[in-house]
PDB file of C-alpha atoms in Angstrom:
ATOM      1  CA  GLN A   1      75.231  -9.531  33.001  1.00  0.00           C
ATOM      2  CA  LEU A   2      75.247 -12.481  30.683  1.00  0.00           C
ATOM      3  CA  TYR A   3      72.246 -14.799  30.761  1.00  0.00           C
ATOM      4  CA  TRP A   4      73.223 -18.315  29.809  1.00  0.00           C
ATOM      5  CA  ASN A   5      70.954 -21.356  30.268  1.00  0.00           C
ATOM      6  CA  GLY A   6      68.535 -19.112  32.134  1.00  0.00           C
ATOM      7  CA  GLU A   7      71.127 -18.111  34.752  1.00  0.00           C
ATOM      8  CA  PRO A   8      72.606 -14.623  35.143  1.00  0.00           C
ATOM      9  CA  HIS A   9      76.408 -14.326  35.283  1.00  0.00           C
ATOM     10  CA  ASN A  10      78.328 -11.171  36.110  1.00  0.00           C
ATOM     11  CA  LEU A  11      80.575 -10.092  33.269  1.00  0.00           C
ATOM     12  CA  THR A  12      83.916  -9.019  34.703  1.00  0.00           C
ATOM     13  CA  LEU A  13      87.505  -8.948  33.494  1.00  0.00           C
ATOM     14  CA  GLU A  14      88.010 -12.255  35.294  1.00  0.00           C
ATOM     15  CA  THR A  15      84.998 -14.019  33.732  1.00  0.00           C
ATOM     16  CA  ILE A  16      84.882 -12.462  30.283  1.00  0.00           C
ATOM     17  CA  HIS A  17      86.842 -15.145  28.375  1.00  0.00           C
ATOM     18  CA  ALA A  18      85.027 -18.083  29.993  1.00  0.00           C
ATOM     19  CA  LEU A  19      81.591 -16.509  29.431  1.00  0.00           C
ATOM     20  CA  ALA A  20      82.396 -15.669  25.810  1.00  0.00           C
ATOM     21  CA  LYS A  21      82.433 -19.409  25.060  1.00  0.00           C
ATOM     22  CA  HIS A  22      78.703 -19.805  25.760  1.00  0.00           C
ATOM     23  CA  GLY A  23      75.922 -19.710  23.191  1.00  0.00           C
ATOM     24  CA  THR A  24      75.515 -20.298  19.492  1.00  0.00           C
ATOM     25  CA  ASP A  25      74.645 -16.628  19.285  1.00  0.00           C
ATOM     26  CA  VAL A  26      74.723 -13.658  21.620  1.00  0.00           C
ATOM     27  CA  ILE A  27      71.962 -11.085  21.670  1.00  0.00           C
ATOM     28  CA  ILE A  28      72.849  -7.846  23.397  1.00  0.00           C
ATOM     29  CA  ILE A  29      69.660  -6.320  24.792  1.00  0.00           C
ATOM     30  CA  GLU A  30      69.519  -2.659  25.685  1.00  0.00           C
ATOM     31  CA  LYS A  31      66.775  -3.074  28.306  1.00  0.00           C
ATOM     32  CA  GLU A  32      67.410  -4.962  31.535  1.00  0.00           C
ATOM     33  CA  GLY A  33      63.795  -6.027  32.055  1.00  0.00           C
ATOM     34  CA  VAL A  34      63.544  -7.350  28.496  1.00  0.00           C
ATOM     35  CA  ALA A  35      66.723  -9.391  28.954  1.00  0.00           C
ATOM     36  CA  ASP A  36      65.103 -10.985  32.017  1.00  0.00           C
ATOM     37  CA  ILE A  37      61.902 -11.964  30.198  1.00  0.00           C
ATOM     38  CA  LEU A  38      63.627 -13.268  27.052  1.00  0.00           C
ATOM     39  CA  ALA A  39      66.358 -15.249  28.855  1.00  0.00           C
ATOM     40  CA  PRO A  40      64.184 -18.376  29.415  1.00  0.00           C
ATOM     41  CA  PHE A  41      63.298 -18.525  25.697  1.00  0.00           C
ATOM     42  CA  ALA A  42      66.920 -17.985  24.686  1.00  0.00           C
ATOM     43  CA  ALA A  43      68.053 -20.798  27.005  1.00  0.00           C
ATOM     44  CA  LYS A  44      65.894 -23.289  25.095  1.00  0.00           C
ATOM     45  CA  VAL A  45      67.785 -22.678  21.827  1.00  0.00           C
ATOM     46  CA  GLY A  46      71.343 -22.120  23.064  1.00  0.00           C
ATOM     47  CA  VAL A  47      71.400 -18.339  22.722  1.00  0.00           C
ATOM     48  CA  ALA A  48      73.187 -16.194  25.305  1.00  0.00           C
ATOM     49  CA  ILE A  49      71.810 -12.776  26.231  1.00  0.00           C
ATOM     50  CA  LEU A  50      74.052  -9.929  27.290  1.00  0.00           C
ATOM     51  CA  ASN A  51      72.527  -7.041  29.172  1.00  0.00           C
ATOM     52  CA  PRO A  52      74.908  -4.049  29.260  1.00  0.00           C
ATOM     53  CA  ARG A  53      72.208  -1.924  30.960  1.00  0.00           C
ATOM     54  CA  GLY A  54      72.025   0.773  28.295  1.00  0.00           C
ATOM     55  CA  PHE A  55      74.985   1.899  26.242  1.00  0.00           C
ATOM     56  CA  PHE A  56      77.840  -0.529  25.796  1.00  0.00           C
ATOM     57  CA  THR A  57      80.085  -0.708  28.799  1.00  0.00           C
ATOM     58  CA  GLU A  58      83.751  -1.416  28.221  1.00  0.00           C
ATOM     59  CA  ASN A  59      83.259  -5.027  29.382  1.00  0.00           C
ATOM     60  CA  ALA A  60      80.303  -5.538  27.013  1.00  0.00           C
ATOM     61  CA  ASP A  61      82.286  -4.167  24.093  1.00  0.00           C
ATOM     62  CA  ASP A  62      85.299  -6.321  25.009  1.00  0.00           C
ATOM     63  CA  TYR A  63      83.021  -9.355  25.344  1.00  0.00           C
ATOM     64  CA  SER A  64      81.433  -8.884  21.916  1.00  0.00           C
ATOM     65  CA  GLN A  65      84.858  -8.410  20.308  1.00  0.00           C
ATOM     66  CA  ILE A  66      86.199 -11.586  21.957  1.00  0.00           C
ATOM     67  CA  VAL A  67      83.190 -13.510  20.649  1.00  0.00           C
ATOM     68  CA  LEU A  68      83.582 -12.074  17.160  1.00  0.00           C
ATOM     69  CA  ASP A  69      87.373 -12.224  16.887  1.00  0.00           C
ATOM     70  CA  GLU A  70      88.392 -15.313  18.819  1.00  0.00           C
ATOM     71  CA  LEU A  71      85.538 -17.793  18.601  1.00  0.00           C
ATOM     72  CA  ASP A  72      84.607 -19.657  15.454  1.00  0.00           C
ATOM     73  CA  GLY A  73      80.972 -19.809  14.407  1.00  0.00           C
ATOM     74  CA  ASN A  74      79.440 -17.413  16.904  1.00  0.00           C
ATOM     75  CA  HIS A  75      77.250 -14.450  16.063  1.00  0.00           C
ATOM     76  CA  VAL A  76      76.558 -11.229  17.925  1.00  0.00           C
ATOM     77  CA  ALA A  77      73.397  -9.167  17.443  1.00  0.00           C
ATOM     78  CA  ILE A  78      71.841  -6.275  19.327  1.00  0.00           C
ATOM     79  CA  LEU A  79      68.193  -5.654  20.171  1.00  0.00           C
ATOM     80  CA  HIS A  80      67.495  -2.016  20.989  1.00  0.00           C
ATOM     81  CA  ASP A  81      64.718   0.538  21.161  1.00  0.00           C
ATOM     82  CA  PHE A  82      63.786   2.361  17.979  1.00  0.00           C
ATOM     83  CA  ASP A  83      64.876   5.807  19.078  1.00  0.00           C
ATOM     84  CA  ALA A  84      67.965   7.863  18.383  1.00  0.00           C
ATOM     85  CA  SER A  85      69.834   6.343  21.346  1.00  0.00           C
ATOM     86  CA  GLY A  86      69.030   2.770  20.334  1.00  0.00           C
ATOM     87  CA  VAL A  87      69.975   3.314  16.704  1.00  0.00           C
ATOM     88  CA  VAL A  88      73.262   4.915  17.798  1.00  0.00           C
ATOM     89  CA  ILE A  89      74.015   1.851  19.958  1.00  0.00           C
ATOM     90  CA  GLY A  90      73.439  -0.338  16.904  1.00  0.00           C
ATOM     91  CA  LYS A  91      75.600   1.856  14.664  1.00  0.00           C
ATOM     92  CA  LYS A  92      78.504   2.131  17.110  1.00  0.00           C
ATOM     93  CA  ALA A  93      78.736  -1.567  17.991  1.00  0.00           C
ATOM     94  CA  LYS A  94      81.635  -2.840  15.875  1.00  0.00           C
ATOM     95  CA  GLY A  95      80.805  -6.023  13.958  1.00  0.00           C
ATOM     96  CA  VAL A  96      77.488  -6.460  15.724  1.00  0.00           C
ATOM     97  CA  VAL A  97      74.312  -6.887  13.655  1.00  0.00           C
ATOM     98  CA  SER A  98      71.309  -4.789  14.658  1.00  0.00           C
ATOM     99  CA  ILE A  99      68.098  -6.767  14.962  1.00  0.00           C
ATOM    100  CA  GLY A 100      66.608  -3.923  16.963  1.00  0.00           C
ATOM    101  CA  VAL A 101      63.035  -2.832  17.053  1.00  0.00           C
ATOM    102  CA  ASP A 102      62.168  -0.757  13.990  1.00  0.00           C
ATOM    103  CA  LEU A 103      59.124  -0.153  11.805  1.00  0.00           C
ATOM    104  CA  ASP A 104      59.579  -3.428   9.891  1.00  0.00           C
ATOM    105  CA  PHE A 105      59.927  -5.365  13.153  1.00  0.00           C
ATOM    106  CA  VAL A 106      56.652  -3.886  14.431  1.00  0.00           C
ATOM    107  CA  LYS A 107      54.879  -4.651  11.156  1.00  0.00           C
ATOM    108  CA  SER A 108      56.205  -8.245  11.182  1.00  0.00           C
ATOM    109  CA  LEU A 109      54.302  -8.675  14.448  1.00  0.00           C
ATOM    110  CA  LYS A 110      51.154  -7.409  12.708  1.00  0.00           C
ATOM    111  CA  LEU A 111      51.009  -4.457  15.070  1.00  0.00           C
ATOM    112  CA  LYS A 112      49.835  -1.007  14.146  1.00  0.00           C
ATOM    113  CA  VAL A 113      52.742   1.338  14.661  1.00  0.00           C
ATOM    114  CA  SER A 114      50.394   3.815  16.348  1.00  0.00           C
ATOM    115  CA  ARG A 115      49.786   1.234  19.152  1.00  0.00           C
ATOM    116  CA  VAL A 116      53.436   1.202  20.207  1.00  0.00           C
ATOM    117  CA  GLU A 117      54.975   4.510  19.162  1.00  0.00           C
ATOM    118  CA  GLU A 118      55.195   7.522  21.399  1.00  0.00           C
ATOM    119  CA  SER A 119      56.072  11.133  20.823  1.00  0.00           C
ATOM    120  CA  TYR A 120      59.272  12.572  22.212  1.00  0.00           C
ATOM    121  CA  ASN A 121      61.733  15.320  21.409  1.00  0.00           C
ATOM    122  CA  GLY A 122      64.426  13.236  19.778  1.00  0.00           C
ATOM    123  CA  ARG A 123      65.685  16.153  17.725  1.00  0.00           C
ATOM    124  CA  SER A 124      67.232  17.816  20.791  1.00  0.00           C
ATOM    125  CA  SER A 125      69.145  14.741  21.990  1.00  0.00           C
ATOM    126  CA  ASP A 126      72.884  14.388  21.496  1.00  0.00           C
ATOM    127  CA  HIS A 127      72.279  10.933  20.009  1.00  0.00           C
ATOM    128  CA  TYR A 128      69.974  12.316  17.342  1.00  0.00           C
ATOM    129  CA  LYS A 129      72.520  15.008  16.520  1.00  0.00           C
ATOM    130  CA  TRP A 130      75.270  12.372  16.243  1.00  0.00           C
ATOM    131  CA  LEU A 131      73.075  10.227  14.023  1.00  0.00           C
ATOM    132  CA  LYS A 132      72.188  13.153  11.778  1.00  0.00           C
ATOM    133  CA  LEU A 133      75.852  14.154  11.483  1.00  0.00           C
ATOM    134  CA  ASN A 134      77.227  10.652  10.856  1.00  0.00           C
ATOM    135  CA  TYR A 135      74.303   9.021   9.011  1.00  0.00           C
ATOM    136  CA  PRO A 136      72.400  11.858   7.303  1.00  0.00           C
ATOM    137  CA  GLU A 137      71.009   9.380   4.761  1.00  0.00           C
ATOM    138  CA  TYR A 138      69.472   7.145   7.459  1.00  0.00           C
ATOM    139  CA  GLU A 139      65.971   6.466   6.172  1.00  0.00           C
ATOM    140  CA  HIS A 140      64.192   6.898   9.518  1.00  0.00           C
ATOM    141  CA  LEU A 141      65.934  10.068  10.663  1.00  0.00           C
ATOM    142  CA  ASP A 142      62.801  12.210  10.278  1.00  0.00           C
ATOM    143  CA  TYR A 143      60.718   9.650  12.204  1.00  0.00           C
ATOM    144  CA  LEU A 144      63.209   9.563  15.087  1.00  0.00           C
ATOM    145  CA  ALA A 145      63.134  13.349  15.387  1.00  0.00           C
ATOM    146  CA  SER A 146      59.732  13.149  17.074  1.00  0.00           C
ATOM    147  CA  LYS A 147      58.737   9.485  17.589  1.00  0.00           C
ATOM    148  CA  ARG A 148      60.136   6.374  19.195  1.00  0.00           C
ATOM    149  CA  ILE A 149      59.168   2.772  19.819  1.00  0.00           C
ATOM    150  CA  GLU A 150      60.460   1.033  22.910  1.00  0.00           C
ATOM    151  CA  ILE A 151      60.954  -2.715  23.243  1.00  0.00           C
ATOM    152  CA  ASP A 152      58.828  -2.595  26.399  1.00  0.00           C
ATOM    153  CA  SER A 153      55.869  -1.190  24.437  1.00  0.00           C
ATOM    154  CA  VAL A 154      56.091  -3.972  21.864  1.00  0.00           C
ATOM    155  CA  ASN A 155      56.339  -6.570  24.629  1.00  0.00           C
ATOM    156  CA  ALA A 156      53.278  -5.103  26.384  1.00  0.00           C
ATOM    157  CA  GLU A 157      51.263  -5.517  23.166  1.00  0.00           C
ATOM    158  CA  VAL A 158      52.357  -8.992  22.050  1.00  0.00           C
ATOM    159  CA  GLY A 159      53.863 -10.714  25.098  1.00  0.00           C
ATOM    160  CA  ALA A 160      57.283 -12.241  25.656  1.00  0.00           C
ATOM    161  CA  GLU A 161      56.774 -15.413  23.630  1.00  0.00           C
ATOM    162  CA  LYS A 162      55.689 -13.611  20.477  1.00  0.00           C
ATOM    163  CA  LEU A 163      58.406 -10.970  20.942  1.00  0.00           C
ATOM    164  CA  TRP A 164      60.998 -13.750  21.263  1.00  0.00           C
ATOM    165  CA  GLY A 165      59.648 -15.419  18.121  1.00  0.00           C
ATOM    166  CA  ALA A 166      60.175 -12.224  16.125  1.00  0.00           C
ATOM    167  CA  VAL A 167      63.659 -11.721  17.577  1.00  0.00           C
ATOM    168  CA  LEU A 168      64.639 -15.319  16.796  1.00  0.00           C
ATOM    169  CA  LYS A 169      63.276 -15.022  13.249  1.00  0.00           C
ATOM    170  CA  ARG A 170      65.434 -11.939  12.640  1.00  0.00           C
ATOM    171  CA  LEU A 171      68.444 -13.626  14.212  1.00  0.00           C
ATOM    172  CA  GLU A 172      68.026 -16.688  11.993  1.00  0.00           C
ATOM    173  CA  LYS A 173      67.640 -14.490   8.919  1.00  0.00           C
ATOM    174  CA  GLU A 174      70.901 -12.676   9.699  1.00  0.00           C
ATOM    175  CA  PHE A 175      72.726 -15.873  10.696  1.00  0.00           C
ATOM    176  CA  PRO A 176      71.200 -18.896   8.945  1.00  0.00           C
ATOM    177  CA  SER A 177      73.724 -21.394  10.373  1.00  0.00           C
ATOM    178  CA  ARG A 178      74.868 -22.064  13.946  1.00  0.00           C
ATOM    179  CA  ASN A 179      77.693 -23.921  15.657  1.00  0.00           C
ATOM    180  CA  TYR A 180      75.805 -26.077  18.160  1.00  0.00           C
ATOM    181  CA  THR A 181      78.955 -27.769  19.441  1.00  0.00           C
ATOM    182  CA  ARG A 182      79.406 -24.649  21.562  1.00  0.00           C
ATOM    183  CA  VAL A 183      76.231 -25.363  23.541  1.00  0.00           C
ATOM    184  CA  ILE A 184      76.369 -29.144  23.933  1.00  0.00           C
ATOM    185  CA  ASP A 185      77.520 -30.357  27.338  1.00  0.00           C
ATOM    186  CA  THR A 186      80.042 -33.085  26.580  1.00  0.00           C
ATOM    187  CA  ASP A 187      80.985 -33.628  30.241  1.00  0.00           C
ATOM    188  CA  SER A 188      77.779 -35.537  31.031  1.00  0.00           C
TER     189      SER A 188
END
């Protein structure tokens, strides 16, 4: 689903090109519930939110490539959990900038990492193994072997408005300029 102006739209082969024209930026959010709570904030600043419900579906990948390849002045970023699966999503998304939860993101919210991290057996997951094989120099590989931080945990600690503020700050740092002509309704 694509959230645009606070409304959800189904992303299908028939709607993909029309929906790709919305938003100054697109944030792909790994978690469905988080997409729902951030959509109203995104609507206020002309940002579209794409919720692929986990790993990229073919339509979500096609959508992001249409936005990146065919539309001038748009940006695509991904917000994901800080676990092996989330990092793999960020690494595999072609041309998409990761603004996902990580240790710096948590610290920027003035949160103690221990308040939002949880233990898990990341080392045994296929995603961790892929990450270790393809990105052995990844600086947080050891952390992800046994710990993770989920977007939901950060949201529970700081609330949606503060979470959105941190996401928007990262988005603006990655993409300091926007094409607002893509979000202005000229038919009115």
